[in-house]
Short mmCIF file of C-alpha atoms and ligand atoms in Angstrom, two decimals:
data_model
loop_
_atom_site.label_atom_id
_atom_site.label_comp_id
_atom_site.label_asym_id
_atom_site.label_seq_id
_atom_site.Cartn_x
_atom_site.Cartn_y
_atom_site.Cartn_z
CA MET A 783 0.24 0.05 0.81
CA ASP A 784 1.44 3.67 -0.49
CA VAL A 785 0.60 5.25 2.54
CA GLY A 786 1.54 9.13 3.02
CA VAL A 787 1.90 10.71 6.70
CA ILE A 788 1.61 14.78 7.03
CA GLY A 789 4.34 15.93 9.37
CA ALA A 790 7.06 14.49 10.37
CA GLY A 791 6.40 15.71 14.28
CA ILE A 792 6.75 12.28 17.07
CA VAL A 793 2.56 11.76 15.02
CA GLY A 794 4.11 11.26 12.12
CA LEU A 795 6.48 9.51 12.85
CA ALA A 796 5.55 6.95 14.27
CA HIS A 797 2.69 6.28 12.62
CA ALA A 798 5.59 5.92 9.09
CA TRP A 799 7.82 4.16 11.25
CA SER A 800 5.30 1.37 11.54
CA ALA A 801 3.20 1.65 8.51
CA ALA A 802 7.34 1.29 7.07
CA GLU A 803 7.98 -2.08 9.40
CA ARG A 804 4.91 -3.55 8.13
CA GLY A 805 5.79 -2.94 3.65
CA HIS A 806 3.86 -0.03 3.10
CA ARG A 807 6.22 2.52 1.05
CA VAL A 808 5.27 5.64 3.34
CA THR A 809 6.28 9.30 2.29
CA VAL A 810 6.03 11.70 4.90
CA PHE A 811 5.17 15.78 3.90
CA GLU A 812 6.70 18.13 6.11
CA ARG A 813 5.61 21.91 4.95
CA SER A 814 9.40 22.87 6.77
CA GLY A 815 12.88 21.80 6.11
CA GLN A 816 12.78 20.25 9.88
CA ALA A 817 10.02 19.72 11.56
CA SER A 818 9.76 21.53 14.42
CA GLY A 819 6.82 22.19 15.97
CA ALA A 820 5.92 20.64 19.56
CA SER A 821 7.67 17.42 19.72
CA ILE A 822 11.45 19.12 19.64
CA ARG A 823 10.36 21.82 21.94
CA ASN A 824 9.36 18.96 24.59
CA PHE A 825 10.42 17.86 28.32
CA GLY A 826 11.72 14.75 26.14
CA MET A 827 9.64 12.59 29.06
CA VAL A 828 8.03 9.15 28.57
CA TRP A 829 5.42 9.83 31.38
CA PRO A 830 3.19 6.80 31.56
CA ILE A 831 2.47 7.45 35.24
CA GLY A 832 0.49 10.17 33.76
CA GLN A 833 -2.26 8.33 32.09
CA PRO A 834 -5.25 7.46 33.93
CA ALA A 835 -5.57 3.61 34.46
CA GLY A 836 -6.59 1.44 31.32
CA GLU A 837 -6.12 1.92 28.02
CA TRP A 838 -4.02 4.82 27.81
CA HIS A 839 -1.71 3.98 30.24
CA HIS A 840 -1.32 1.22 28.64
CA VAL A 841 -0.61 2.16 25.00
CA ALA A 842 1.64 4.74 27.22
CA LEU A 843 3.39 1.60 28.42
CA ARG A 844 3.17 0.19 24.52
CA SER A 845 4.53 3.28 23.73
CA ARG A 846 8.01 2.57 25.96
CA GLU A 847 8.54 -0.51 24.25
CA ARG A 848 9.06 0.86 20.95
CA TRP A 849 11.16 3.64 22.38
CA LEU A 850 13.32 0.39 23.68
CA GLU A 851 13.24 -0.94 21.07
CA LEU A 852 13.94 2.31 18.68
CA SER A 853 16.86 3.14 21.45
CA LYS A 854 18.47 0.17 19.91
CA ALA A 855 17.81 -0.01 16.72
CA ALA A 856 18.40 3.63 15.36
CA ASN A 857 20.84 3.95 18.23
CA LEU A 858 19.31 6.64 19.52
CA TRP A 859 20.50 8.09 23.04
CA VAL A 860 17.21 7.21 25.14
CA ASN A 861 17.55 6.93 29.77
CA PRO A 862 15.25 4.57 31.51
CA CYS A 863 15.66 6.74 34.66
CA GLY A 864 11.96 7.09 36.20
CA SER A 865 10.69 9.63 37.89
CA ILE A 866 9.93 10.58 41.57
CA HIS A 867 6.81 13.27 42.15
CA LEU A 868 7.99 15.30 45.27
CA ALA A 869 5.78 15.66 48.88
CA HIS A 870 6.82 18.84 50.20
CA ARG A 871 3.64 19.10 51.72
CA ASP A 872 1.46 17.22 53.77
CA ASP A 873 -1.81 16.96 51.21
CA GLU A 874 0.67 16.33 48.54
CA TRP A 875 2.01 12.93 50.60
CA SER A 876 -1.59 12.53 51.04
CA VAL A 877 -2.24 12.15 47.40
CA LEU A 878 0.76 9.96 47.26
CA GLN A 879 0.27 7.37 49.57
CA GLU A 880 -3.50 7.07 48.32
CA PHE A 881 -2.68 6.36 45.32
CA HIS A 882 0.34 3.94 46.25
CA ALA A 883 -2.29 1.52 48.04
CA LEU A 884 -4.18 1.74 44.92
CA ALA A 885 -1.55 1.40 42.64
CA PRO A 886 -1.23 -2.39 41.84
CA ARG A 887 -5.65 -2.47 41.52
CA LEU A 888 -4.72 0.20 39.13
CA GLY A 889 -1.85 -1.64 37.21
CA PHE A 890 1.13 0.77 38.27
CA ASP A 891 4.24 0.07 39.18
CA CYS A 892 5.54 2.36 41.87
CA THR A 893 6.88 2.44 45.51
CA LEU A 894 6.26 4.99 48.37
CA LEU A 895 10.03 6.30 49.77
CA SER A 896 10.24 8.10 52.69
CA ALA A 897 12.02 11.67 52.78
CA GLY A 898 15.84 9.96 53.56
CA GLN A 899 14.97 7.48 50.55
CA VAL A 900 14.45 10.70 48.88
CA ILE A 901 17.89 12.01 48.99
CA GLU A 902 19.92 8.18 48.58
CA ARG A 903 17.65 8.49 44.55
CA THR A 904 18.89 11.72 43.46
CA PRO A 905 21.11 14.94 45.04
CA ALA A 906 18.39 17.53 43.38
CA ALA A 907 15.74 16.67 45.57
CA ASN A 908 15.44 19.43 48.43
CA PRO A 909 15.03 18.11 52.30
CA GLU A 910 13.90 20.89 53.25
CA GLY A 911 10.39 20.03 54.33
CA LEU A 912 10.11 16.65 51.98
CA ARG A 913 7.80 14.30 53.81
CA GLY A 914 8.40 11.89 50.80
CA GLY A 915 8.11 10.52 46.53
CA LEU A 916 6.27 8.48 44.45
CA HIS A 917 8.75 6.05 42.29
CA SER A 918 7.29 4.59 39.49
CA PRO A 919 10.18 2.71 36.61
CA THR A 920 8.15 3.04 34.14
CA GLU A 921 9.43 7.04 32.88
CA LEU A 922 12.10 7.49 29.77
CA CYS A 923 14.35 9.99 28.91
CA VAL A 924 15.22 11.25 25.23
CA ASN A 925 15.86 13.24 23.29
CA PRO A 926 13.45 15.34 21.18
CA VAL A 927 15.45 17.22 18.47
CA THR A 928 17.72 14.83 18.19
CA THR A 929 15.29 11.27 18.05
CA ILE A 930 13.61 13.93 15.61
CA ARG A 931 16.40 15.68 13.35
CA SER A 932 17.93 11.89 13.11
CA LEU A 933 15.54 9.59 12.92
CA PRO A 934 13.96 10.51 9.77
CA GLU A 935 17.46 8.94 8.66
CA TRP A 936 16.94 6.57 10.44
CA LEU A 937 13.24 5.22 8.48
CA THR A 938 15.01 5.82 5.35
CA LYS A 939 17.94 3.69 4.97
CA THR A 940 15.91 0.95 7.02
CA TYR A 941 13.16 0.92 5.38
CA GLY A 942 13.29 2.87 2.28
CA VAL A 943 10.64 5.53 3.36
CA LEU A 944 11.00 8.49 2.30
CA PHE A 945 10.20 12.53 2.69
CA ALA A 946 9.08 15.63 0.95
CA THR A 947 10.40 18.13 3.16
CA ARG A 948 9.69 22.01 2.92
CA THR A 949 6.36 20.56 1.21
CA ALA A 950 2.86 21.77 2.44
CA ILE A 951 -0.07 19.34 2.16
CA THR A 952 -3.07 21.53 0.70
CA GLU A 953 -5.46 19.54 -0.72
CA ILE A 954 -6.50 15.70 0.10
CA ASP A 955 -9.45 13.64 -1.09
CA SER A 956 -9.34 9.67 -1.05
CA GLY A 957 -6.33 8.15 -3.08
CA TRP A 958 -3.61 11.49 -4.08
CA VAL A 959 -3.06 14.19 -1.90
CA THR A 960 -1.69 18.13 -3.71
CA SER A 961 0.84 20.30 -1.84
CA ALA A 962 1.13 24.14 -2.67
CA ASP A 963 3.23 24.63 -5.46
CA GLY A 964 0.90 22.40 -7.21
CA ARG A 965 2.70 18.84 -7.45
CA ARG A 966 0.42 15.76 -7.09
CA TRP A 967 0.60 12.24 -5.49
CA ASP A 968 -1.24 9.61 -4.72
CA LEU A 969 -1.52 7.39 -2.34
CA ASP A 970 -3.62 4.33 -0.35
CA ARG A 971 -4.27 5.99 2.32
CA VAL A 972 -3.30 9.37 3.96
CA ILE A 973 -2.65 10.12 8.18
CA VAL A 974 -2.51 13.33 8.23
CA CYS A 975 -0.06 14.35 11.68
CA GLY A 976 -0.21 18.38 11.57
CA GLY A 977 -0.18 18.25 15.05
CA SER A 978 -0.87 22.31 16.59
CA ASP A 979 -2.07 23.45 12.36
CA LEU A 980 -5.77 23.32 12.68
CA THR A 981 -6.82 25.94 10.08
CA THR A 982 -4.52 24.21 6.56
CA LEU A 983 -6.57 20.68 6.21
CA PHE A 984 -9.82 19.70 7.50
CA PRO A 985 -10.53 23.33 8.78
CA THR A 986 -14.33 22.23 9.98
CA VAL A 987 -13.47 18.95 10.97
CA LEU A 988 -10.87 20.24 14.27
CA ALA A 989 -12.55 23.47 14.45
CA GLN A 990 -15.87 21.15 14.67
CA SER A 991 -13.72 18.61 17.71
CA GLY A 992 -13.30 20.41 20.38
CA LEU A 993 -9.91 20.33 19.99
CA LYS A 994 -7.23 23.23 22.44
CA LEU A 995 -4.42 25.21 21.77
CA CYS A 996 -2.30 24.97 24.61
CA LYS A 997 1.38 27.37 25.26
CA LEU A 998 3.76 26.33 27.62
CA GLN A 999 6.51 28.02 28.65
CA MET A 1000 9.96 26.56 29.23
CA MET A 1001 13.71 27.01 30.54
CA LYS A 1002 17.00 25.23 30.07
CA THR A 1003 19.87 25.03 31.81
CA PRO A 1004 23.51 24.83 30.75
CA LEU A 1005 25.69 21.03 31.06
CA GLN A 1006 25.42 20.61 35.50
CA ALA A 1007 28.66 20.38 36.82
CA ALA A 1008 31.22 17.27 35.64
CA GLY A 1009 30.04 14.99 36.06
CA TRP A 1010 26.40 15.93 38.25
CA ARG A 1011 23.12 13.47 37.21
CA MET A 1012 19.92 14.14 38.27
CA GLY A 1013 18.77 10.23 38.48
CA PRO A 1014 15.22 10.00 37.59
CA HIS A 1015 12.63 12.83 36.37
CA LEU A 1016 11.20 15.21 38.81
CA ALA A 1017 7.46 15.83 38.98
CA SER A 1018 5.95 18.50 41.87
CA GLY A 1019 3.26 18.65 44.51
CA LEU A 1020 1.91 21.02 41.88
CA THR A 1021 1.88 18.27 39.59
CA LEU A 1022 -0.82 16.47 41.10
CA ARG A 1023 -3.50 18.80 40.33
CA HIS A 1024 -1.58 17.69 36.36
CA TYR A 1025 -2.25 14.57 35.20
CA ARG A 1026 -4.46 12.68 35.04
CA ASN A 1027 -3.84 9.63 36.84
CA PHE A 1028 -4.52 11.06 40.10
CA GLU A 1029 -7.79 12.39 40.41
CA VAL A 1030 -8.41 8.43 41.42
CA CYS A 1031 -7.62 10.37 45.12
CA PRO A 1032 -10.16 11.75 46.67
CA SER A 1033 -7.67 14.03 48.98
CA LEU A 1034 -6.40 15.46 45.61
CA ALA A 1035 -9.34 17.66 45.97
CA ALA A 1036 -7.23 19.75 49.26
CA VAL A 1037 -4.53 19.90 47.38
CA LYS A 1038 -6.31 21.90 44.35
CA ALA A 1039 -8.47 23.98 47.08
CA ARG A 1040 -4.82 24.24 48.62
CA VAL A 1041 -3.44 26.19 45.59
CA ALA A 1042 -6.11 28.04 44.50
CA MET A 1043 -6.59 30.21 47.51
CA GLU A 1044 -3.08 30.24 48.48
CA THR A 1045 -1.09 30.49 45.29
CA PRO A 1046 -3.55 31.95 42.75
CA GLU A 1047 -1.13 32.68 40.56
CA LEU A 1048 0.08 29.79 38.80
CA ASP A 1049 -3.77 28.13 38.24
CA ARG A 1050 -3.73 31.32 36.67
CA TYR A 1051 -0.94 30.68 34.82
CA GLY A 1052 -1.13 26.79 34.78
CA ILE A 1053 2.35 26.17 36.74
CA HIS A 1054 3.19 23.27 37.83
CA VAL A 1055 6.85 22.01 37.76
CA MET A 1056 8.94 19.39 36.70
CA VAL A 1057 12.80 19.06 35.19
CA SER A 1058 14.20 16.16 33.28
CA GLN A 1059 18.10 16.06 33.05
CA ASN A 1060 19.36 15.20 28.69
CA ALA A 1061 22.45 12.92 27.91
CA GLU A 1062 24.52 15.81 28.33
CA GLY A 1063 23.25 17.11 31.21
CA CYS A 1064 21.86 20.47 30.48
CA LEU A 1065 18.31 19.90 32.90
CA ILE A 1066 14.91 20.80 31.03
CA LEU A 1067 12.61 22.85 33.64
CA GLY A 1068 9.20 23.89 33.33
CA ASP A 1069 5.84 24.70 32.94
CA SER A 1070 3.23 26.99 32.62
CA HIS A 1071 -0.37 26.31 30.44
CA GLU A 1072 -2.71 29.48 28.62
CA TYR A 1073 -5.47 28.23 26.35
CA ASP A 1074 -5.94 29.42 22.56
CA SER A 1075 -7.56 33.32 23.73
CA GLU A 1076 -4.17 33.92 25.97
CA ILE A 1077 -1.66 32.63 23.68
CA GLU A 1078 0.44 35.57 22.27
CA PRO A 1079 3.58 35.31 20.84
CA PHE A 1080 5.79 36.90 23.48
CA ASP A 1081 6.64 35.06 26.15
CA LYS A 1082 5.81 36.42 30.05
CA THR A 1083 8.23 37.13 32.37
CA LEU A 1084 6.32 36.56 35.20
CA ILE A 1085 5.49 32.67 34.25
CA ASP A 1086 9.56 32.06 34.14
CA GLU A 1087 10.02 33.26 37.51
CA LEU A 1088 6.86 31.85 38.78
CA ILE A 1089 8.55 28.02 37.53
CA LEU A 1090 11.65 28.78 39.31
CA ARG A 1091 10.06 29.73 42.39
CA GLU A 1092 8.58 26.16 42.59
CA LEU A 1093 11.64 25.17 41.91
CA ARG A 1094 13.78 26.27 43.85
CA ALA A 1095 10.94 25.54 47.10
CA ILE A 1096 12.12 21.47 45.25
CA VAL A 1097 15.08 21.47 44.76
CA ARG A 1098 18.45 22.32 44.43
CA LEU A 1099 20.68 22.53 41.23
CA PRO A 1100 24.34 22.64 41.21
CA ASP A 1101 23.63 25.51 38.50
CA TRP A 1102 20.21 27.75 38.20
CA THR A 1103 22.09 29.58 35.53
CA ILE A 1104 19.27 29.68 32.79
CA SER A 1105 20.58 29.85 29.34
CA GLU A 1106 17.42 29.19 26.44
CA ARG A 1107 13.86 29.59 27.07
CA TRP A 1108 11.12 28.87 24.34
CA HIS A 1109 7.80 28.46 24.77
CA GLY A 1110 6.07 25.18 22.12
CA ILE A 1111 2.20 25.13 22.10
CA TYR A 1112 0.25 21.41 21.23
CA ALA A 1113 -3.75 21.06 20.38
CA LYS A 1114 -5.22 19.27 23.14
CA HIS A 1115 -8.36 16.89 23.26
CA PRO A 1116 -10.39 18.09 26.70
CA SER A 1117 -11.44 14.79 27.09
CA ALA A 1118 -9.77 13.11 25.09
CA PRO A 1119 -5.88 11.27 24.92
CA TRP A 1120 -5.92 11.56 20.98
CA PHE A 1121 -8.64 13.26 18.22
CA THR A 1122 -8.92 10.89 15.40
CA ALA A 1123 -11.43 11.97 13.05
CA GLU A 1124 -11.89 9.82 8.82
CA PRO A 1125 -12.65 12.79 7.39
CA LEU A 1126 -12.84 11.16 4.11
CA PRO A 1127 -12.35 7.12 3.45
CA GLY A 1128 -8.79 5.78 3.39
CA VAL A 1129 -8.25 10.05 4.84
CA PHE A 1130 -7.31 9.26 9.05
CA VAL A 1131 -6.44 12.66 10.87
CA ARG A 1132 -4.15 12.07 13.87
CA THR A 1133 -3.65 15.13 16.53
CA GLY A 1134 -4.99 16.37 20.00
CA THR A 1135 -1.51 14.66 22.26
CA GLY A 1136 -2.16 17.60 24.42
CA GLY A 1137 1.10 16.95 26.63
CA ALA A 1138 1.50 13.71 26.21
CA GLY A 1139 2.41 13.22 22.41
CA MET A 1140 5.78 11.82 23.38
CA THR A 1141 4.81 9.43 26.06
CA MET A 1142 1.02 8.20 23.49
CA ALA A 1143 2.40 8.97 19.84
CA PHE A 1144 3.57 4.86 19.85
CA GLY A 1145 1.47 2.97 20.90
CA LEU A 1146 -1.51 5.09 18.50
CA ALA A 1147 0.61 4.03 15.95
CA GLU A 1148 1.07 0.45 16.89
CA LEU A 1149 -2.84 0.74 18.57
CA ASP A 1150 -3.64 2.13 14.67
CA TRP A 1151 -2.07 0.34 12.35
CA SER A 1152 -2.58 -2.81 14.27
CA ARG A 1153 -5.98 -2.41 13.45
CA TRP A 1154 -5.33 -1.51 10.15
CA SER A 1155 -3.47 -3.50 8.86
C1 FAD B 1798 6.84 22.57 26.02
C2 FAD B 1798 6.61 20.95 25.71
C3 FAD B 1798 5.90 20.07 26.57
C4 FAD B 1798 5.63 18.61 26.36
N1 FAD B 1798 6.37 18.00 26.59
C5 FAD B 1798 6.24 17.07 27.08
C6 FAD B 1798 6.94 15.62 27.81
O1 FAD B 1798 7.72 15.40 28.01
N2 FAD B 1798 6.30 14.53 27.38
C7 FAD B 1798 5.81 14.09 26.46
O2 FAD B 1798 4.95 13.23 26.50
N3 FAD B 1798 4.81 14.50 25.99
C8 FAD B 1798 5.19 16.71 25.79
N4 FAD B 1798 4.72 17.51 24.96
C9 FAD B 1798 4.08 17.66 23.89
C10 FAD B 1798 3.86 16.44 22.53
O3 FAD B 1798 5.76 17.48 22.68
C11 FAD B 1798 3.24 16.76 22.01
O4 FAD B 1798 2.56 15.98 22.07
C12 FAD B 1798 3.28 16.09 20.10
O5 FAD B 1798 4.72 16.34 20.67
C13 FAD B 1798 2.60 15.90 19.21
O6 FAD B 1798 3.18 16.26 17.68
P1 FAD B 1798 2.34 15.90 16.79
O7 FAD B 1798 3.83 15.38 15.78
O8 FAD B 1798 1.19 16.08 16.77
O9 FAD B 1798 2.96 17.94 16.53
P2 FAD B 1798 4.26 18.65 16.27
O10 FAD B 1798 5.47 18.53 16.51
O11 FAD B 1798 3.79 20.20 15.96
O12 FAD B 1798 4.40 18.14 14.65
C14 FAD B 1798 3.44 18.68 12.86
C15 FAD B 1798 4.14 18.60 12.32
O13 FAD B 1798 3.12 18.35 10.85
C16 FAD B 1798 3.99 19.26 9.73
N5 FAD B 1798 2.66 20.16 9.21
C17 FAD B 1798 1.59 20.66 9.90
N6 FAD B 1798 0.96 20.83 8.59
C18 FAD B 1798 1.17 20.71 7.45
C19 FAD B 1798 1.02 20.40 6.48
N7 FAD B 1798 -0.11 20.52 5.69
N8 FAD B 1798 2.02 19.53 5.37
C20 FAD B 1798 2.99 19.59 5.55
N9 FAD B 1798 3.19 19.88 6.79
C21 FAD B 1798 2.71 19.90 7.62
C22 FAD B 1798 4.05 20.58 10.58
O14 FAD B 1798 5.05 21.39 10.00
C23 FAD B 1798 4.82 20.27 12.41
O15 FAD B 1798 6.06 19.89 12.12
C24 FAD B 1798 5.64 18.88 25.09
C25 FAD B 1798 4.67 20.05 24.41
C26 FAD B 1798 5.76 21.11 25.07
C27 FAD B 1798 4.82 22.42 24.18
#
């Protein structure tokens, strides 16, 4: 089958890989020279712990397996570092204890750590006020930039996948696509993975989808002192408000109420804080969430200051210098882990992975191609 994939972000590359493995002839269309959307702007956290129990969590774990497979096959850096959610307040500690008690029944593999045990696992945790942490072994750290930039070459070399870069697809029908410069390709199946572009292809379908755009501000430190490694990814008590897995915990309401009362500015900008460390040793810090009409092209210094204020309360880093700042935008579905549509026979839209595209894309692609094959 001739398969066309629109978009060379992580969702497009995942679909291209799964299709090529099944013996299909694949062409990926990317309007830029290199994809430079959400897929190169993220933390590089593959984060199954954040998904609610059941199908979403299974898809995330399947993605995790695929990342490990890809790491071996394409020689990509993937660090099975796991994660720790830190609790610096009693109400956060209650949520972690509750989640830990429910975890075996829900299918999560995690361990409750005392403050001392947290410190043994990571030199980055701030011991001041630390109640304890929740360790999960399933999280991976990947390098978004090198992955998105090197995967096309590997797909071409390994499976003969073709990449048409600087090619904006502007029209699609069952059986063909055309680009803005008038070229046409005949294709049996088309998968539209256009990320946050909701206006070029199938704008009516996407306008009715409930998808929202979300902007996140991010920062990066330079290389930390020689050889200093943080260990697992770190997430804050504030993060408990953000990921849906913790919604099963009745005590989460107290955390939300306290944050809303004490620090409403964090709710205003959707701030919770996390840290990852890349292969070189730089730390990636974030993040905030501003939606649709709130999104401006300019970043807010206040948001960066709030992120750093909250981070300083929970982690100790050898070097807090900020070497890079950027923002990213993703499309998010309000209630589903991704948005799917088949606007024409043989044409499939896959977007709306929100803050979990690095976590879900490979599992989603496998799910799709196992149904389509
Ligand atoms: C700051 C930030 C931090 C994040 N952190 C994490 C994290 O740690 N873990 C995690 O799991 N997820 C994270 N995410 C979410 C994740 O990055 C996204 O869900 C994911 O990258 C979306 O991938 P995508 O392929 O759908 O979109 P994109 O990466 O935006 O790719 C879409 C591509 O399609 C191309 N395109 C669009 N329209 C056309 C067209 N008509 N013709 C040709 N090409 C087209 C675009 O040029 C673009 O390259 C984060 C996101 C952001 C912004």
